[in-house]
Amino acid sequence: MNTKKTTLEERIEIVKYCLDHNITCKEASEKFNLKYSQLYSWIQKYKEHGEDGLIDGRGKGKPQSIMTPEEELNARIKVLEERNKYLEMENEVLKKRGRDREAVDERKIRQKASYKTIKSLKDTYPIVWLCQELEISRASYYKWMNRKTPNDK
């Protein structure tokens, strides 16, 4: 049996038909050309969560309407941890940039300090993110990295 793409409305209609007509999952799977396991899963989700249980949440996680209080708290904790990690990265980059800027000769442009900051943090944080935060294009960073200096021979 091939997988069949269905909309939320179709899933609701199929599950209600099965429950209203009191037919088995096997009979319904043959009638609607669906996999038995898929139909069984839909019916269980419908019984437990109603129509919200049939929402396709692939890649998005569970809809909040069917989360248990514990799952809601875990989801909230995960969001806060991600935000905390982002702020820590931002803080470290800004501190490092300030130290590098102080070390750079006054007549040199601020970009050199930014390039040095990116170079020193590239193993810890994504280069794309660092470039965005320091308002430097990735291309200019790589150009700076690959430049030939008088010491290179």
PDB file of C-alpha atoms in Angstrom:
ATOM      1  CA  MET A   1       0.000   0.000   0.000  1.00  0.00           C
ATOM      2  CA  ASN A   2       1.388   3.408  -0.940  1.00  0.00           C
ATOM      3  CA  THR A   3       1.329   6.340   1.391  1.00  0.00           C
ATOM      4  CA  LYS A   4      -1.422   8.808   0.675  1.00  0.00           C
ATOM      5  CA  LYS A   5      -1.196  12.533   1.338  1.00  0.00           C
ATOM      6  CA  THR A   6      -4.224  13.771   3.210  1.00  0.00           C
ATOM      7  CA  THR A   7      -5.383  17.096   4.518  1.00  0.00           C
ATOM      8  CA  LEU A   8      -6.517  17.654   8.093  1.00  0.00           C
ATOM      9  CA  GLU A   9     -10.143  17.740   6.916  1.00  0.00           C
ATOM     10  CA  GLU A  10      -9.743  14.396   5.111  1.00  0.00           C
ATOM     11  CA  ARG A  11      -8.188  12.775   8.174  1.00  0.00           C
ATOM     12  CA  ILE A  12     -11.016  14.033  10.382  1.00  0.00           C
ATOM     13  CA  GLU A  13     -13.624  12.808   7.904  1.00  0.00           C
ATOM     14  CA  ILE A  14     -12.029   9.354   7.608  1.00  0.00           C
ATOM     15  CA  VAL A  15     -11.688   8.904  11.371  1.00  0.00           C
ATOM     16  CA  LYS A  16     -15.273  10.041  12.007  1.00  0.00           C
ATOM     17  CA  TYR A  17     -16.528   7.663   9.312  1.00  0.00           C
ATOM     18  CA  CYS A  18     -14.689   4.749  10.977  1.00  0.00           C
ATOM     19  CA  LEU A  19     -16.045   5.591  14.416  1.00  0.00           C
ATOM     20  CA  ASP A  20     -19.605   6.358  13.260  1.00  0.00           C
ATOM     21  CA  HIS A  21     -19.942   3.232  11.132  1.00  0.00           C
ATOM     22  CA  ASN A  22     -18.121   1.030  13.644  1.00  0.00           C
ATOM     23  CA  ILE A  23     -15.893  -0.594  11.036  1.00  0.00           C
ATOM     24  CA  THR A  24     -12.485  -2.092  11.723  1.00  0.00           C
ATOM     25  CA  CYS A  25      -9.258  -0.351  10.846  1.00  0.00           C
ATOM     26  CA  LYS A  26      -8.518  -3.104   8.333  1.00  0.00           C
ATOM     27  CA  GLU A  27     -11.790  -2.543   6.470  1.00  0.00           C
ATOM     28  CA  ALA A  28     -11.362   1.227   6.563  1.00  0.00           C
ATOM     29  CA  SER A  29      -7.747   1.068   5.390  1.00  0.00           C
ATOM     30  CA  GLU A  30      -8.830  -0.950   2.346  1.00  0.00           C
ATOM     31  CA  LYS A  31     -11.802   1.366   1.666  1.00  0.00           C
ATOM     32  CA  PHE A  32      -9.752   4.581   1.854  1.00  0.00           C
ATOM     33  CA  ASN A  33      -6.526   3.044   0.438  1.00  0.00           C
ATOM     34  CA  LEU A  34      -4.502   3.850   3.576  1.00  0.00           C
ATOM     35  CA  LYS A  35      -1.993   1.934   5.639  1.00  0.00           C
ATOM     36  CA  TYR A  36      -3.562   0.115   8.560  1.00  0.00           C
ATOM     37  CA  SER A  37      -1.004   1.477  11.030  1.00  0.00           C
ATOM     38  CA  GLN A  38      -1.568   5.060   9.875  1.00  0.00           C
ATOM     39  CA  LEU A  39      -5.326   4.826  10.262  1.00  0.00           C
ATOM     40  CA  TYR A  40      -4.988   3.139  13.650  1.00  0.00           C
ATOM     41  CA  SER A  41      -2.673   5.962  14.787  1.00  0.00           C
ATOM     42  CA  TRP A  42      -5.150   8.613  13.610  1.00  0.00           C
ATOM     43  CA  ILE A  43      -8.003   6.982  15.512  1.00  0.00           C
ATOM     44  CA  GLN A  44      -5.969   6.769  18.732  1.00  0.00           C
ATOM     45  CA  LYS A  45      -4.897  10.414  18.443  1.00  0.00           C
ATOM     46  CA  TYR A  46      -8.480  11.466  17.728  1.00  0.00           C
ATOM     47  CA  LYS A  47      -9.780   9.582  20.766  1.00  0.00           C
ATOM     48  CA  GLU A  48      -7.120  11.117  23.015  1.00  0.00           C
ATOM     49  CA  HIS A  49      -6.945  14.711  21.721  1.00  0.00           C
ATOM     50  CA  GLY A  50      -9.896  15.238  19.414  1.00  0.00           C
ATOM     51  CA  GLU A  51      -9.426  16.966  16.071  1.00  0.00           C
ATOM     52  CA  ASP A  52      -6.262  18.733  17.297  1.00  0.00           C
ATOM     53  CA  GLY A  53      -4.575  15.339  17.562  1.00  0.00           C
ATOM     54  CA  LEU A  54      -4.784  14.931  13.782  1.00  0.00           C
ATOM     55  CA  ILE A  55      -2.809  18.099  12.999  1.00  0.00           C
ATOM     56  CA  ASP A  56       0.300  17.287  10.988  1.00  0.00           C
ATOM     57  CA  GLY A  57       3.100  18.535  13.226  1.00  0.00           C
ATOM     58  CA  ARG A  58       6.107  17.098  11.379  1.00  0.00           C
ATOM     59  CA  GLY A  59       9.054  19.357  11.999  1.00  0.00           C
ATOM     60  CA  LYS A  60       7.018  21.652  14.231  1.00  0.00           C
ATOM     61  CA  GLY A  61       6.494  19.526  17.304  1.00  0.00           C
ATOM     62  CA  LYS A  62       3.178  18.947  18.978  1.00  0.00           C
ATOM     63  CA  PRO A  63       0.529  21.645  18.836  1.00  0.00           C
ATOM     64  CA  GLN A  64       0.256  23.365  22.218  1.00  0.00           C
ATOM     65  CA  SER A  65      -3.408  22.437  22.428  1.00  0.00           C
ATOM     66  CA  ILE A  66      -2.535  18.746  22.920  1.00  0.00           C
ATOM     67  CA  MET A  67       0.557  19.136  25.120  1.00  0.00           C
ATOM     68  CA  THR A  68       0.480  17.988  28.695  1.00  0.00           C
ATOM     69  CA  PRO A  69       1.482  20.593  31.299  1.00  0.00           C
ATOM     70  CA  GLU A  70       4.841  18.825  31.668  1.00  0.00           C
ATOM     71  CA  GLU A  71       5.450  18.917  27.897  1.00  0.00           C
ATOM     72  CA  GLU A  72       4.567  22.628  27.823  1.00  0.00           C
ATOM     73  CA  LEU A  73       7.096  23.316  30.588  1.00  0.00           C
ATOM     74  CA  ASN A  74       9.790  21.303  28.792  1.00  0.00           C
ATOM     75  CA  ALA A  75       9.102  23.181  25.550  1.00  0.00           C
ATOM     76  CA  ARG A  76       9.306  26.506  27.380  1.00  0.00           C
ATOM     77  CA  ILE A  77      12.579  25.466  29.051  1.00  0.00           C
ATOM     78  CA  LYS A  78      14.024  24.501  25.661  1.00  0.00           C
ATOM     79  CA  VAL A  79      13.086  27.906  24.189  1.00  0.00           C
ATOM     80  CA  LEU A  80      14.658  29.700  27.149  1.00  0.00           C
ATOM     81  CA  GLU A  81      17.838  27.598  26.946  1.00  0.00           C
ATOM     82  CA  GLU A  82      18.200  28.429  23.245  1.00  0.00           C
ATOM     83  CA  ARG A  83      17.666  32.118  23.977  1.00  0.00           C
ATOM     84  CA  ASN A  84      20.221  31.960  26.799  1.00  0.00           C
ATOM     85  CA  LYS A  85      22.781  30.320  24.494  1.00  0.00           C
ATOM     86  CA  TYR A  86      22.210  33.033  21.884  1.00  0.00           C
ATOM     87  CA  LEU A  87      22.681  35.807  24.461  1.00  0.00           C
ATOM     88  CA  GLU A  88      25.843  34.172  25.795  1.00  0.00           C
ATOM     89  CA  MET A  89      27.266  34.003  22.274  1.00  0.00           C
ATOM     90  CA  GLU A  90      26.342  37.614  21.633  1.00  0.00           C
ATOM     91  CA  ASN A  91      27.888  38.733  24.923  1.00  0.00           C
ATOM     92  CA  GLU A  92      31.159  36.884  24.306  1.00  0.00           C
ATOM     93  CA  VAL A  93      31.436  38.265  20.772  1.00  0.00           C
ATOM     94  CA  LEU A  94      30.863  41.835  21.901  1.00  0.00           C
ATOM     95  CA  LYS A  95      33.398  41.512  24.741  1.00  0.00           C
ATOM     96  CA  LYS A  96      35.976  39.948  22.449  1.00  0.00           C
ATOM     97  CA  ARG A  97      35.414  42.615  19.812  1.00  0.00           C
ATOM     98  CA  GLY A  98      35.982  45.330  22.425  1.00  0.00           C
ATOM     99  CA  ARG A  99      39.273  43.762  23.559  1.00  0.00           C
ATOM    100  CA  ASP A 100      40.435  43.330  19.969  1.00  0.00           C
ATOM    101  CA  ARG A 101      39.474  46.893  19.107  1.00  0.00           C
ATOM    102  CA  GLU A 102      41.581  48.213  22.004  1.00  0.00           C
ATOM    103  CA  ALA A 103      44.551  46.204  20.766  1.00  0.00           C
ATOM    104  CA  VAL A 104      44.293  47.617  17.239  1.00  0.00           C
ATOM    105  CA  ASP A 105      46.136  50.809  16.341  1.00  0.00           C
ATOM    106  CA  GLU A 106      43.738  53.796  16.421  1.00  0.00           C
ATOM    107  CA  ARG A 107      44.195  54.645  12.758  1.00  0.00           C
ATOM    108  CA  LYS A 108      43.121  51.187  11.594  1.00  0.00           C
ATOM    109  CA  ILE A 109      39.505  50.536  10.786  1.00  0.00           C
ATOM    110  CA  ARG A 110      37.097  48.783  13.131  1.00  0.00           C
ATOM    111  CA  GLN A 111      36.776  45.943  10.670  1.00  0.00           C
ATOM    112  CA  LYS A 112      40.204  44.630  11.561  1.00  0.00           C
ATOM    113  CA  ALA A 113      39.045  44.170  15.142  1.00  0.00           C
ATOM    114  CA  SER A 114      35.925  42.436  13.876  1.00  0.00           C
ATOM    115  CA  TYR A 115      37.976  40.150  11.621  1.00  0.00           C
ATOM    116  CA  LYS A 116      40.223  39.204  14.544  1.00  0.00           C
ATOM    117  CA  THR A 117      37.177  38.556  16.716  1.00  0.00           C
ATOM    118  CA  ILE A 118      35.657  36.258  14.095  1.00  0.00           C
ATOM    119  CA  LYS A 119      38.976  34.462  13.611  1.00  0.00           C
ATOM    120  CA  SER A 120      39.349  33.809  17.339  1.00  0.00           C
ATOM    121  CA  LEU A 121      35.741  32.633  17.835  1.00  0.00           C
ATOM    122  CA  LYS A 122      35.153  30.733  14.584  1.00  0.00           C
ATOM    123  CA  ASP A 123      35.755  27.361  16.247  1.00  0.00           C
ATOM    124  CA  THR A 124      33.181  28.133  18.938  1.00  0.00           C
ATOM    125  CA  TYR A 125      30.386  29.828  16.956  1.00  0.00           C
ATOM    126  CA  PRO A 126      29.154  29.721  13.362  1.00  0.00           C
ATOM    127  CA  ILE A 127      31.010  32.155  11.098  1.00  0.00           C
ATOM    128  CA  VAL A 128      27.748  33.222   9.453  1.00  0.00           C
ATOM    129  CA  TRP A 129      26.324  34.261  12.808  1.00  0.00           C
ATOM    130  CA  LEU A 130      29.516  36.051  13.865  1.00  0.00           C
ATOM    131  CA  CYS A 131      29.608  38.015  10.610  1.00  0.00           C
ATOM    132  CA  GLN A 132      25.970  39.052  11.031  1.00  0.00           C
ATOM    133  CA  GLU A 133      26.516  40.177  14.612  1.00  0.00           C
ATOM    134  CA  LEU A 134      29.615  42.183  13.735  1.00  0.00           C
ATOM    135  CA  GLU A 135      28.056  43.563  10.548  1.00  0.00           C
ATOM    136  CA  ILE A 136      30.784  42.140   8.344  1.00  0.00           C
ATOM    137  CA  SER A 137      30.124  40.316   5.083  1.00  0.00           C
ATOM    138  CA  ARG A 138      31.358  36.743   4.979  1.00  0.00           C
ATOM    139  CA  ALA A 139      33.104  37.450   1.687  1.00  0.00           C
ATOM    140  CA  SER A 140      35.142  40.296   3.167  1.00  0.00           C
ATOM    141  CA  TYR A 141      36.102  38.123   6.147  1.00  0.00           C
ATOM    142  CA  TYR A 142      37.330  35.323   3.871  1.00  0.00           C
ATOM    143  CA  LYS A 143      39.135  37.854   1.674  1.00  0.00           C
ATOM    144  CA  TRP A 144      40.906  39.168   4.778  1.00  0.00           C
ATOM    145  CA  MET A 145      41.755  35.627   5.883  1.00  0.00           C
ATOM    146  CA  ASN A 146      43.268  34.735   2.502  1.00  0.00           C
ATOM    147  CA  ARG A 147      45.152  37.983   1.975  1.00  0.00           C
ATOM    148  CA  LYS A 148      48.855  37.961   1.267  1.00  0.00           C
ATOM    149  CA  THR A 149      50.875  39.889   3.815  1.00  0.00           C
ATOM    150  CA  PRO A 150      54.522  40.923   3.419  1.00  0.00           C
ATOM    151  CA  ASN A 151      55.467  38.212   5.908  1.00  0.00           C
ATOM    152  CA  ASP A 152      53.909  35.506   3.671  1.00  0.00           C
ATOM    153  CA  LYS A 153      56.375  34.234   1.090  1.00  0.00           C
TER     154      LYS A 153
END
